[in-house]
Amino acid sequence: VKRAAARKPAPDTRGRIEEAAIRLFAARGYNGTSTRDIAGAVGVTEGALYRHFPSKDAIAREVFLKRYRTIAEGIAAVRARETAFDACLRSLVTFLFEIMAEDPAGFTFVLLTQHSHLQYVPDDPDTNVVEAIVRILDDAMDAGEIRRGDPQLAAAMALGMVLQPAIFHLYGRLPRPDEATIEAIVTSMLRALR
Amino acid sequence: VKRAAARKPAPDTRGRIEEAAIRLFAARGYNGTSTRDIAGAVGVTEGALYRHFPSKDAIAREVFLKRYRTIAEGIAAVRARETAFDACLRSLVTFLFEIMAEDPAGFTFVLLTQHSHLQYVPDDPDTNVVEAIVRILDDAMDAGEIRRGDPQLAAAMALGMVLQPAIFHLYGRLPRPDEATIEAIVTSMLRALR
DNA sequence: TGTACATCAGTGAACGCGCGTTCACTGATGTAC
DNA sequence: TGTACATCAGTGAACGCGCGTTCACTGATGTAC
């Protein structure tokens, strides 16, 4: 019988380290999480961590860049798909709340630690979330869909109108954003930008 | 001659500990700053810290609540002074950028560590910044100066439209906000809310 | 198919270090008589 | 004014602890002949 062989699959220790790390980092912060915490959550010894990553710092960087890339790629996809500015904005806001709902720990971790890691992200709009948004708004200004102004400032305000409600939700001040909430945010953003 | 007596003033070690702590916490985070760092910046030994504060945590809490109260009192003052909603909003945004310019370290520290300390701030609108803003927007909705909606969500968006540009400035993505920038933000906020 | 060796992901114990905190002490200042 | 004592803010050395990391090792799996 092959029972032994059939039992073997699904250790995937590396993936489980990443999951545990992101969850703990989001909850307690990088410095507030020890390698013992991570190893304990995974169910291995600390030594095992170093079979998969060269250092604690490398775990955080790896995990950040992976999540960050997911967000950047999602934004690029929306940008490519939606030609009308209104629809693009609506899709972007919907997308951001979707990934926040799907992976709250990952979203929180990226939100809270972005400034420690953003130095490793190039300013290229295909990989940098903020640059992508600046570009979208700049194009919309060129097309006359929103009024002219500093695209960096417009991007900051637009981003703030999404992230601050997201933060309010993560800290329990707002319930999980529903369709109506997203619509209210998009409406306000369009009014602010036009 | 009284030279020795005239030399004596201005140790104010407690105040200097607070200043050094807030500057270091803002730059490196709470966990990234050691009591040795703080004592070294002040020019005393670590033991001296414990003549003025019972623990490192108490330094952070004290310093946070002091700065936070300054902001809350400033907002309350604006609210009491300005009766017209437009003027109130303009004064609030101006005030926030003023204290950020005056005390960047304090502002950064409060911005970054608020969620560790907000549990010590009551939900009372006289002491809680977010509650005060919710109240202002709720009143403006009652008075018909802005359109009805969830005041918590409106507060989140309004706050995001100020804080995200502030964050962009702190991290070098935007220059120091000038009069025109503040005016652009206020204009966008009014459009978003009306 | 069986045997010899290489590779790999794990263990568990230990490491040196920097952390927050403590403590006995000192010297300057304030107070009482 | 002088003396005796209390208080206070500092020193400097030490503490125990938890941290990130290392290392010799083991046993399971893959590969070559």
mmCIF file with all atom_site columns, N, CA and C in Angstrom, chain A residues 68 118 121-123 128-132 134 150 152-153 155-156 159, chain B residues 164-165 167-175:
data_model
loop_
_atom_site.group_PDB
_atom_site.id
_atom_site.type_symbol
_atom_site.label_atom_id
_atom_site.label_alt_id
_atom_site.label_comp_id
_atom_site.label_asym_id
_atom_site.label_entity_id
_atom_site.label_seq_id
_atom_site.pdbx_PDB_ins_code
_atom_site.Cartn_x
_atom_site.Cartn_y
_atom_site.Cartn_z
_atom_site.occupancy
_atom_site.B_iso_or_equiv
_atom_site.pdbx_formal_charge
_atom_site.auth_seq_id
_atom_site.auth_comp_id
_atom_site.auth_asym_id
_atom_site.auth_atom_id
_atom_site.pdbx_PDB_model_num
ATOM 1  N N  . TYR A 1 68  ? 2.645  43.583 -2.272  1.00 0.00 ? 68  TYR A N  1
ATOM 2  C CA . TYR A 1 68  ? 2.651  44.876 -2.957  1.00 0.00 ? 68  TYR A CA 1
ATOM 3  C C  . TYR A 1 68  ? 2.514  44.678 -4.467  1.00 0.00 ? 68  TYR A C  1
ATOM 4  N N  . LEU A 1 118 ? 9.441  50.659 0.756   1.00 0.00 ? 118 LEU A N  1
ATOM 5  C CA . LEU A 1 118 ? 9.180  51.303 -0.532  1.00 0.00 ? 118 LEU A CA 1
ATOM 6  C C  . LEU A 1 118 ? 10.451 51.679 -1.274  1.00 0.00 ? 118 LEU A C  1
ATOM 7  N N  . VAL A 1 121 ? 11.024 49.465 -4.132  1.00 0.00 ? 121 VAL A N  1
ATOM 8  C CA . VAL A 1 121 ? 10.071 49.518 -5.243  1.00 0.00 ? 121 VAL A CA 1
ATOM 9  C C  . VAL A 1 121 ? 10.463 50.661 -6.167  1.00 0.00 ? 121 VAL A C  1
ATOM 10 N N  . PRO A 1 122 ? 10.706 50.375 -7.457  1.00 0.00 ? 122 PRO A N  1
ATOM 11 C CA . PRO A 1 122 ? 11.085 51.453 -8.375  1.00 0.00 ? 122 PRO A CA 1
ATOM 12 C C  . PRO A 1 122 ? 9.933  52.440 -8.595  1.00 0.00 ? 122 PRO A C  1
ATOM 13 N N  . ASP A 1 123 ? 10.253 53.647 -9.054  1.00 0.00 ? 123 ASP A N  1
ATOM 14 C CA . ASP A 1 123 ? 9.227  54.671 -9.270  1.00 0.00 ? 123 ASP A CA 1
ATOM 15 C C  . ASP A 1 123 ? 8.447  54.464 -10.569 1.00 0.00 ? 123 ASP A C  1
ATOM 16 N N  . ASN A 1 128 ? 4.964  50.631 -9.148  1.00 0.00 ? 128 ASN A N  1
ATOM 17 C CA . ASN A 1 128 ? 4.720  51.508 -8.003  1.00 0.00 ? 128 ASN A CA 1
ATOM 18 C C  . ASN A 1 128 ? 3.270  51.973 -7.992  1.00 0.00 ? 128 ASN A C  1
ATOM 19 N N  . VAL A 1 129 ? 2.563  51.623 -6.931  1.00 0.00 ? 129 VAL A N  1
ATOM 20 C CA . VAL A 1 129 ? 1.129  51.890 -6.828  1.00 0.00 ? 129 VAL A CA 1
ATOM 21 C C  . VAL A 1 129 ? 0.834  53.381 -6.933  1.00 0.00 ? 129 VAL A C  1
ATOM 22 N N  . VAL A 1 130 ? 1.594  54.179 -6.196  1.00 0.00 ? 130 VAL A N  1
ATOM 23 C CA . VAL A 1 130 ? 1.317  55.621 -6.192  1.00 0.00 ? 130 VAL A CA 1
ATOM 24 C C  . VAL A 1 130 ? 1.582  56.214 -7.574  1.00 0.00 ? 130 VAL A C  1
ATOM 25 N N  . GLU A 1 131 ? 2.679  55.813 -8.201  1.00 0.00 ? 131 GLU A N  1
ATOM 26 C CA . GLU A 1 131 ? 2.983  56.323 -9.541  1.00 0.00 ? 131 GLU A CA 1
ATOM 27 C C  . GLU A 1 131 ? 1.879  55.960 -10.527 1.00 0.00 ? 131 GLU A C  1
ATOM 28 N N  . ALA A 1 132 ? 1.329  54.765 -10.385 1.00 0.00 ? 132 ALA A N  1
ATOM 29 C CA . ALA A 1 132 ? 0.245  54.337 -11.279 1.00 0.00 ? 132 ALA A CA 1
ATOM 30 C C  . ALA A 1 132 ? -0.968 55.249 -11.121 1.00 0.00 ? 132 ALA A C  1
ATOM 31 N N  . VAL A 1 134 ? -0.965 58.339 -9.902  1.00 0.00 ? 134 VAL A N  1
ATOM 32 C CA . VAL A 1 134 ? -0.604 59.658 -10.423 1.00 0.00 ? 134 VAL A CA 1
ATOM 33 C C  . VAL A 1 134 ? -0.801 59.676 -11.938 1.00 0.00 ? 134 VAL A C  1
ATOM 34 N N  . ASP A 1 150 ? -2.170 69.741 -9.515  1.00 0.00 ? 150 ASP A N  1
ATOM 35 C CA . ASP A 1 150 ? -0.987 68.929 -9.252  1.00 0.00 ? 150 ASP A CA 1
ATOM 36 C C  . ASP A 1 150 ? -1.403 67.459 -9.157  1.00 0.00 ? 150 ASP A C  1
ATOM 37 N N  . GLN A 1 152 ? 0.222  64.860 -8.226  1.00 0.00 ? 152 GLN A N  1
ATOM 38 C CA . GLN A 1 152 ? 0.683  64.244 -6.973  1.00 0.00 ? 152 GLN A CA 1
ATOM 39 C C  . GLN A 1 152 ? -0.285 64.558 -5.839  1.00 0.00 ? 152 GLN A C  1
ATOM 40 N N  . LEU A 1 153 ? -0.722 65.803 -5.769  1.00 0.00 ? 153 LEU A N  1
ATOM 41 C CA . LEU A 1 153 ? -1.656 66.198 -4.718  1.00 0.00 ? 153 LEU A CA 1
ATOM 42 C C  . LEU A 1 153 ? -2.999 65.506 -4.914  1.00 0.00 ? 153 LEU A C  1
ATOM 43 N N  . ALA A 1 155 ? -3.490 62.700 -6.385  1.00 0.00 ? 155 ALA A N  1
ATOM 44 C CA . ALA A 1 155 ? -3.315 61.285 -6.047  1.00 0.00 ? 155 ALA A CA 1
ATOM 45 C C  . ALA A 1 155 ? -3.340 61.083 -4.540  1.00 0.00 ? 155 ALA A C  1
ATOM 46 N N  . ALA A 1 156 ? -2.682 62.006 -3.815  1.00 0.00 ? 156 ALA A N  1
ATOM 47 C CA . ALA A 1 156 ? -2.661 61.911 -2.349  1.00 0.00 ? 156 ALA A CA 1
ATOM 48 C C  . ALA A 1 156 ? -4.084 61.980 -1.803  1.00 0.00 ? 156 ALA A C  1
ATOM 49 N N  . LEU A 1 159 ? -6.141 58.839 -2.802  1.00 0.00 ? 159 LEU A N  1
ATOM 50 C CA . LEU A 1 159 ? -5.683 57.692 -2.020  1.00 0.00 ? 159 LEU A CA 1
ATOM 51 C C  . LEU A 1 159 ? -6.177 57.806 -0.577  1.00 0.00 ? 159 LEU A C  1
ATOM 52 N N  . GLN B 1 164 ? -3.223 62.164 4.028   1.00 0.00 ? 164 GLN B N  1
ATOM 53 C CA . GLN B 1 164 ? -2.438 61.517 2.974   1.00 0.00 ? 164 GLN B CA 1
ATOM 54 C C  . GLN B 1 164 ? -1.487 62.511 2.309   1.00 0.00 ? 164 GLN B C  1
ATOM 55 N N  . PRO B 1 165 ? -1.948 63.732 1.964   1.00 0.00 ? 165 PRO B N  1
ATOM 56 C CA . PRO B 1 165 ? -0.966 64.727 1.506   1.00 0.00 ? 165 PRO B CA 1
ATOM 57 C C  . PRO B 1 165 ? 0.109  65.016 2.551   1.00 0.00 ? 165 PRO B C  1
ATOM 58 N N  . ILE B 1 167 ? 1.301  62.908 4.733   1.00 0.00 ? 167 ILE B N  1
ATOM 59 C CA . ILE B 1 167 ? 2.214  61.763 4.679   1.00 0.00 ? 167 ILE B CA 1
ATOM 60 C C  . ILE B 1 167 ? 3.117  61.861 3.449   1.00 0.00 ? 167 ILE B C  1
ATOM 61 N N  . PHE B 1 168 ? 2.523  62.221 2.310   1.00 0.00 ? 168 PHE B N  1
ATOM 62 C CA . PHE B 1 168 ? 3.319  62.409 1.088   1.00 0.00 ? 168 PHE B CA 1
ATOM 63 C C  . PHE B 1 168 ? 4.412  63.446 1.319   1.00 0.00 ? 168 PHE B C  1
ATOM 64 N N  . HIS B 1 169 ? 4.089  64.489 2.081   1.00 0.00 ? 169 HIS B N  1
ATOM 65 C CA . HIS B 1 169 ? 5.104  65.504 2.367   1.00 0.00 ? 169 HIS B CA 1
ATOM 66 C C  . HIS B 1 169 ? 6.192  64.945 3.287   1.00 0.00 ? 169 HIS B C  1
ATOM 67 N N  . LEU B 1 170 ? 5.782  64.255 4.343   1.00 0.00 ? 170 LEU B N  1
ATOM 68 C CA . LEU B 1 170 ? 6.758  63.720 5.296   1.00 0.00 ? 170 LEU B CA 1
ATOM 69 C C  . LEU B 1 170 ? 7.720  62.756 4.613   1.00 0.00 ? 170 LEU B C  1
ATOM 70 N N  . TYR B 1 171 ? 7.239  62.046 3.606   1.00 0.00 ? 171 TYR B N  1
ATOM 71 C CA . TYR B 1 171 ? 8.109  61.092 2.928   1.00 0.00 ? 171 TYR B CA 1
ATOM 72 C C  . TYR B 1 171 ? 8.691  61.641 1.627   1.00 0.00 ? 171 TYR B C  1
ATOM 73 N N  . GLY B 1 172 ? 8.584  62.949 1.446   1.00 0.00 ? 172 GLY B N  1
ATOM 74 C CA . GLY B 1 172 ? 9.304  63.606 0.362   1.00 0.00 ? 172 GLY B CA 1
ATOM 75 C C  . GLY B 1 172 ? 8.635  63.562 -0.994  1.00 0.00 ? 172 GLY B C  1
ATOM 76 N N  . ARG B 1 173 ? 7.370  63.104 -1.058  1.00 0.00 ? 173 ARG B N  1
ATOM 77 C CA . ARG B 1 173 ? 6.716  63.005 -2.356  1.00 0.00 ? 173 ARG B CA 1
ATOM 78 C C  . ARG B 1 173 ? 6.058  64.330 -2.763  1.00 0.00 ? 173 ARG B C  1
ATOM 79 N N  . LEU B 1 174 ? 5.779  65.144 -1.755  1.00 0.00 ? 174 LEU B N  1
ATOM 80 C CA . LEU B 1 174 ? 5.194  66.477 -2.018  1.00 0.00 ? 174 LEU B CA 1
ATOM 81 C C  . LEU B 1 174 ? 6.045  67.513 -1.283  1.00 0.00 ? 174 LEU B C  1
ATOM 82 N N  . PRO B 1 175 ? 6.218  68.723 -1.860  1.00 0.00 ? 175 PRO B N  1
ATOM 83 C CA . PRO B 1 175 ? 6.932  69.783 -1.138  1.00 0.00 ? 175 PRO B CA 1
ATOM 84 C C  . PRO B 1 175 ? 6.086  70.286 0.033   1.00 0.00 ? 175 PRO B C  1
#
